[in-house]
mmCIF file of C-alpha atoms and ligand atoms in Angstrom:
data_model
loop_
_atom_site.group_PDB
_atom_site.id
_atom_site.type_symbol
_atom_site.label_atom_id
_atom_site.label_comp_id
_atom_site.label_asym_id
_atom_site.label_seq_id
_atom_site.Cartn_x
_atom_site.Cartn_y
_atom_site.Cartn_z
ATOM 1 C CA MET A 19 0.000 0.000 0.000
ATOM 2 C CA LEU A 20 1.617 3.235 -1.119
ATOM 3 C CA LYS A 21 0.617 6.342 0.799
ATOM 4 C CA ALA A 22 1.785 9.759 -0.398
ATOM 5 C CA ILE A 23 1.502 13.299 0.913
ATOM 6 C CA TYR A 24 0.879 16.311 -1.285
ATOM 7 C CA PRO A 25 1.750 19.204 1.046
ATOM 8 C CA GLY A 26 1.243 22.898 0.497
ATOM 9 C CA SER A 27 -0.345 26.154 1.541
ATOM 10 C CA PHE A 28 -3.326 25.903 -0.848
ATOM 11 C CA ASP A 29 -4.286 29.520 -0.134
ATOM 12 C CA PRO A 30 -6.401 29.090 -2.233
ATOM 13 C CA VAL A 31 -6.357 25.729 -4.037
ATOM 14 C CA THR A 32 -5.888 26.353 -7.781
ATOM 15 C CA ASN A 33 -6.674 24.345 -10.902
ATOM 16 C CA GLY A 34 -2.944 23.594 -11.027
ATOM 17 C CA HIS A 35 -3.081 21.990 -7.561
ATOM 18 C CA LEU A 36 -6.202 20.037 -8.508
ATOM 19 C CA ASP A 37 -4.503 18.753 -11.674
ATOM 20 C CA ILE A 38 -1.574 17.441 -9.586
ATOM 21 C CA ILE A 39 -3.972 15.902 -7.017
ATOM 22 C CA GLU A 40 -5.968 14.105 -9.717
ATOM 23 C CA ARG A 41 -2.861 12.788 -11.462
ATOM 24 C CA ALA A 42 -1.060 11.776 -8.241
ATOM 25 C CA SER A 43 -4.168 10.017 -6.888
ATOM 26 C CA LYS A 44 -4.002 7.624 -9.851
ATOM 27 C CA LEU A 45 -0.449 6.588 -8.940
ATOM 28 C CA VAL A 46 -0.821 5.794 -5.245
ATOM 29 C CA ASP A 47 -3.217 3.925 -2.988
ATOM 30 C CA THR A 48 -3.846 6.878 -0.688
ATOM 31 C CA LEU A 49 -3.027 10.522 -1.271
ATOM 32 C CA VAL A 50 -3.072 12.778 1.783
ATOM 33 C CA VAL A 51 -3.363 16.434 0.783
ATOM 34 C CA ALA A 52 -1.869 18.248 3.761
ATOM 35 C CA VAL A 53 -2.213 21.965 4.506
ATOM 36 C CA LEU A 54 0.713 23.502 6.385
ATOM 37 C CA GLU A 55 -0.349 25.255 9.593
ATOM 38 C CA ASN A 56 2.278 27.967 9.271
ATOM 39 C CA PRO A 57 2.562 30.303 12.281
ATOM 40 C CA ASN A 58 4.573 32.779 10.149
ATOM 41 C CA LYS A 59 1.906 33.185 7.490
ATOM 42 C CA SER A 60 -0.429 35.584 9.275
ATOM 43 C CA SER A 61 -1.221 37.131 5.905
ATOM 44 C CA SER A 62 -3.094 34.054 4.673
ATOM 45 C CA LEU A 63 -6.332 34.734 2.819
ATOM 46 C CA PHE A 64 -8.101 31.679 4.252
ATOM 47 C CA THR A 65 -7.805 29.883 7.590
ATOM 48 C CA VAL A 66 -6.422 26.344 7.591
ATOM 49 C CA ASP A 67 -9.937 24.997 8.275
ATOM 50 C CA GLU A 68 -11.347 26.951 5.319
ATOM 51 C CA ARG A 69 -8.602 25.648 3.033
ATOM 52 C CA LYS A 70 -9.234 22.080 4.175
ATOM 53 C CA GLU A 71 -12.944 22.544 3.499
ATOM 54 C CA HIS A 72 -12.189 23.897 0.000
ATOM 55 C CA LEU A 73 -9.912 20.926 -0.684
ATOM 56 C CA ARG A 74 -12.623 18.510 0.503
ATOM 57 C CA MET A 75 -15.140 20.147 -1.836
ATOM 58 C CA VAL A 76 -12.934 19.944 -4.923
ATOM 59 C CA THR A 77 -11.660 16.385 -4.297
ATOM 60 C CA LYS A 78 -14.952 14.722 -3.350
ATOM 61 C CA HIS A 79 -14.917 12.800 -6.662
ATOM 62 C CA LEU A 80 -11.594 11.148 -5.704
ATOM 63 C CA GLY A 81 -12.120 8.143 -3.446
ATOM 64 C CA ASN A 82 -8.509 7.716 -2.297
ATOM 65 C CA VAL A 83 -7.797 11.353 -1.370
ATOM 66 C CA GLU A 84 -7.780 12.475 2.268
ATOM 67 C CA ILE A 85 -7.477 16.055 3.476
ATOM 68 C CA SER A 86 -5.362 16.855 6.504
ATOM 69 C CA SER A 87 -3.084 19.516 7.994
ATOM 70 C CA PHE A 88 0.205 19.486 9.820
ATOM 71 C CA LYS A 89 2.447 21.635 11.987
ATOM 72 C CA GLY A 90 6.239 21.512 12.033
ATOM 73 C CA LEU A 91 8.365 19.306 9.842
ATOM 74 C CA LEU A 92 6.800 17.584 6.862
ATOM 75 C CA VAL A 93 8.930 14.464 7.261
ATOM 76 C CA GLU A 94 7.757 14.061 10.868
ATOM 77 C CA PHE A 95 4.163 14.246 9.693
ATOM 78 C CA ALA A 96 5.048 11.683 7.009
ATOM 79 C CA ASN A 97 6.342 9.364 9.756
ATOM 80 C CA GLU A 98 3.209 9.879 11.850
ATOM 81 C CA ILE A 99 0.868 8.843 9.052
ATOM 82 C CA ASP A 100 3.289 6.268 7.577
ATOM 83 C CA ALA A 101 3.617 7.997 4.186
ATOM 84 C CA LYS A 102 6.670 7.086 2.136
ATOM 85 C CA VAL A 103 6.340 9.627 -0.675
ATOM 86 C CA VAL A 104 6.029 13.409 -0.911
ATOM 87 C CA ILE A 105 4.464 14.712 -4.113
ATOM 88 C CA ARG A 106 5.355 18.168 -5.423
ATOM 89 C CA GLY A 107 4.308 19.834 -8.655
ATOM 90 C CA LEU A 108 6.966 21.466 -10.827
ATOM 91 C CA ARG A 109 6.102 24.383 -13.053
ATOM 92 C CA ALA A 110 8.857 26.420 -14.693
ATOM 93 C CA VAL A 111 12.602 26.051 -14.169
ATOM 94 C CA THR A 112 12.286 28.739 -11.496
ATOM 95 C CA ASP A 113 10.544 26.214 -9.215
ATOM 96 C CA PHE A 114 13.357 23.742 -9.547
ATOM 97 C CA GLU A 115 15.974 25.231 -7.249
ATOM 98 C CA SER A 116 13.766 25.675 -4.199
ATOM 99 C CA GLU A 117 11.950 22.380 -4.772
ATOM 100 C CA PHE A 118 15.224 20.490 -5.169
ATOM 101 C CA GLN A 119 16.537 22.142 -2.006
ATOM 102 C CA MET A 120 13.382 21.167 -0.109
ATOM 103 C CA ALA A 121 13.614 17.578 -1.348
ATOM 104 C CA LEU A 122 17.273 17.349 -0.293
ATOM 105 C CA ILE A 123 16.571 18.823 3.146
ATOM 106 C CA ASN A 124 13.669 16.442 3.655
ATOM 107 C CA ARG A 125 15.836 13.519 2.595
ATOM 108 C CA SER A 126 18.617 14.579 4.950
ATOM 109 C CA LEU A 127 16.067 14.616 7.777
ATOM 110 C CA ASN A 128 14.432 11.318 6.884
ATOM 111 C CA THR A 129 15.898 8.947 4.303
ATOM 112 C CA SER A 130 12.805 6.760 4.228
ATOM 113 C CA VAL A 131 10.702 9.478 2.576
ATOM 114 C CA GLU A 132 11.200 10.122 -1.159
ATOM 115 C CA THR A 133 10.050 13.198 -3.110
ATOM 116 C CA PHE A 134 8.333 12.581 -6.450
ATOM 117 C CA PHE A 135 7.931 15.543 -8.804
ATOM 118 C CA ILE A 136 5.013 15.782 -11.213
ATOM 119 C CA SER A 137 5.400 18.286 -14.023
ATOM 120 C CA THR A 138 2.545 20.720 -14.379
ATOM 121 C CA SER A 139 0.118 20.500 -17.251
ATOM 122 C CA VAL A 140 1.149 23.213 -19.662
ATOM 123 C CA GLU A 141 -2.058 25.227 -19.244
ATOM 124 C CA TYR A 142 -1.175 25.774 -15.556
ATOM 125 C CA LEU A 143 2.445 26.740 -16.109
ATOM 126 C CA TYR A 144 1.832 30.352 -15.079
ATOM 127 C CA LEU A 145 -0.596 29.642 -12.263
ATOM 128 C CA SER A 146 0.001 30.145 -8.536
ATOM 129 C CA SER A 147 -2.153 30.950 -5.510
ATOM 130 C CA SER A 148 -0.387 34.340 -5.236
ATOM 131 C CA MET A 149 -1.281 35.191 -8.845
ATOM 132 C CA VAL A 150 -4.915 34.207 -8.256
ATOM 133 C CA LYS A 151 -5.051 36.511 -5.217
ATOM 134 C CA GLU A 152 -3.447 39.396 -7.069
ATOM 135 C CA VAL A 153 -5.782 39.073 -10.072
ATOM 136 C CA ALA A 154 -8.830 38.785 -7.761
ATOM 137 C CA MET A 155 -7.711 41.786 -5.710
ATOM 138 C CA PHE A 156 -7.632 43.975 -8.807
ATOM 139 C CA GLY A 157 -10.952 42.690 -10.120
ATOM 140 C CA GLY A 158 -9.583 40.410 -12.873
ATOM 141 C CA ASN A 159 -11.203 37.208 -14.074
ATOM 142 C CA ILE A 160 -10.138 34.149 -12.058
ATOM 143 C CA VAL A 161 -12.672 31.710 -13.547
ATOM 144 C CA ASP A 162 -10.079 29.620 -15.413
ATOM 145 C CA MET A 163 -7.621 29.623 -12.511
ATOM 146 C CA ILE A 164 -9.466 27.986 -9.641
ATOM 147 C CA PRO A 165 -12.122 25.301 -9.209
ATOM 148 C CA ALA A 166 -15.641 26.705 -9.731
ATOM 149 C CA GLU A 167 -16.694 25.772 -6.173
ATOM 150 C CA ILE A 168 -14.004 28.059 -4.699
ATOM 151 C CA LYS A 169 -14.450 31.125 -6.895
ATOM 152 C CA ASP A 170 -17.069 32.917 -4.772
ATOM 153 C CA PHE A 171 -15.126 32.326 -1.553
ATOM 154 C CA VAL A 172 -12.142 34.117 -3.094
ATOM 155 C CA LEU A 173 -14.179 36.949 -4.596
ATOM 156 C CA ASP A 174 -16.031 37.479 -1.271
ATOM 157 C CA LYS A 175 -12.724 38.115 0.489
ATOM 158 C CA TYR A 176 -12.037 41.069 -1.808
ATOM 159 C CA LYS A 177 -15.557 42.527 -1.672
ATOM 160 C CA LYS A 178 -15.040 43.546 1.965
HETATM 161 O O1 LIG B 207 2.535 25.492 -1.264
HETATM 162 P P1 LIG B 207 3.865 25.814 -0.668
HETATM 163 O O2 LIG B 207 3.774 27.034 0.203
HETATM 164 O O3 LIG B 207 4.939 25.916 -1.725
HETATM 165 O O4 LIG B 207 4.267 24.563 0.295
HETATM 166 C C1 LIG B 207 5.478 24.563 1.013
HETATM 167 C C2 LIG B 207 5.517 23.405 2.034
HETATM 168 C C3 LIG B 207 4.292 23.456 2.937
HETATM 169 C C4 LIG B 207 5.498 22.089 1.293
HETATM 170 C C5 LIG B 207 6.840 23.517 2.833
HETATM 171 O O5 LIG B 207 6.982 24.817 3.303
HETATM 172 C C6 LIG B 207 6.907 22.560 4.024
HETATM 173 O O6 LIG B 207 6.921 21.363 3.869
HETATM 174 N N1 LIG B 207 6.948 23.123 5.238
HETATM 175 C C7 LIG B 207 6.988 22.353 6.476
HETATM 176 C C8 LIG B 207 8.277 22.617 7.252
HETATM 177 C C9 LIG B 207 9.384 21.693 6.764
HETATM 178 O O7 LIG B 207 9.273 20.474 6.796
HETATM 179 N N2 LIG B 207 10.521 22.297 6.337
HETATM 180 C C10 LIG B 207 11.664 21.561 5.864
HETATM 181 C C11 LIG B 207 11.691 21.392 4.352
HETATM 182 S S1 LIG B 207 11.864 22.950 3.561
#
């Protein structure tokens, strides 16, 4: 039984994240999508509970996907839930350096956890949660960037 973690901030979940979740869920027995409870990110748009709820809504068609959250080191959380693989999506070359660094640090902390990279689908190459927030803040169209179920939650944040 192969269990993998797909960790991230998901603030908010984008179509790019969902693409990685759908593709990764076909490769493993259980995929745990895990939201980082980051004490340094006070500027988050959504609370961790809201992000978990959004992730549950957009993954309800995927039977082997679980939504969770974690504090502290990812590899310790991986140990706790007995996950052997960390999934990360790779977009442009600019992602590579930090993602490679993260994978190496995680491996130095726990050699029993491997990082698998999934390359983004080309239509999501430009997409990030930060870009979605910036476009939404300035009144741009985010329809093609995030799952339909999440759109109004994002827009509501910028109406206030
Ligand atoms: O979506 P993000 O913000 O790129 O996700 C980053 C995340 C949550 C995967 C990363 O920051 C993380 O795993 N943080 C937990 C702390 C940790 O384990 N740090 C050591 C590896 S850098």
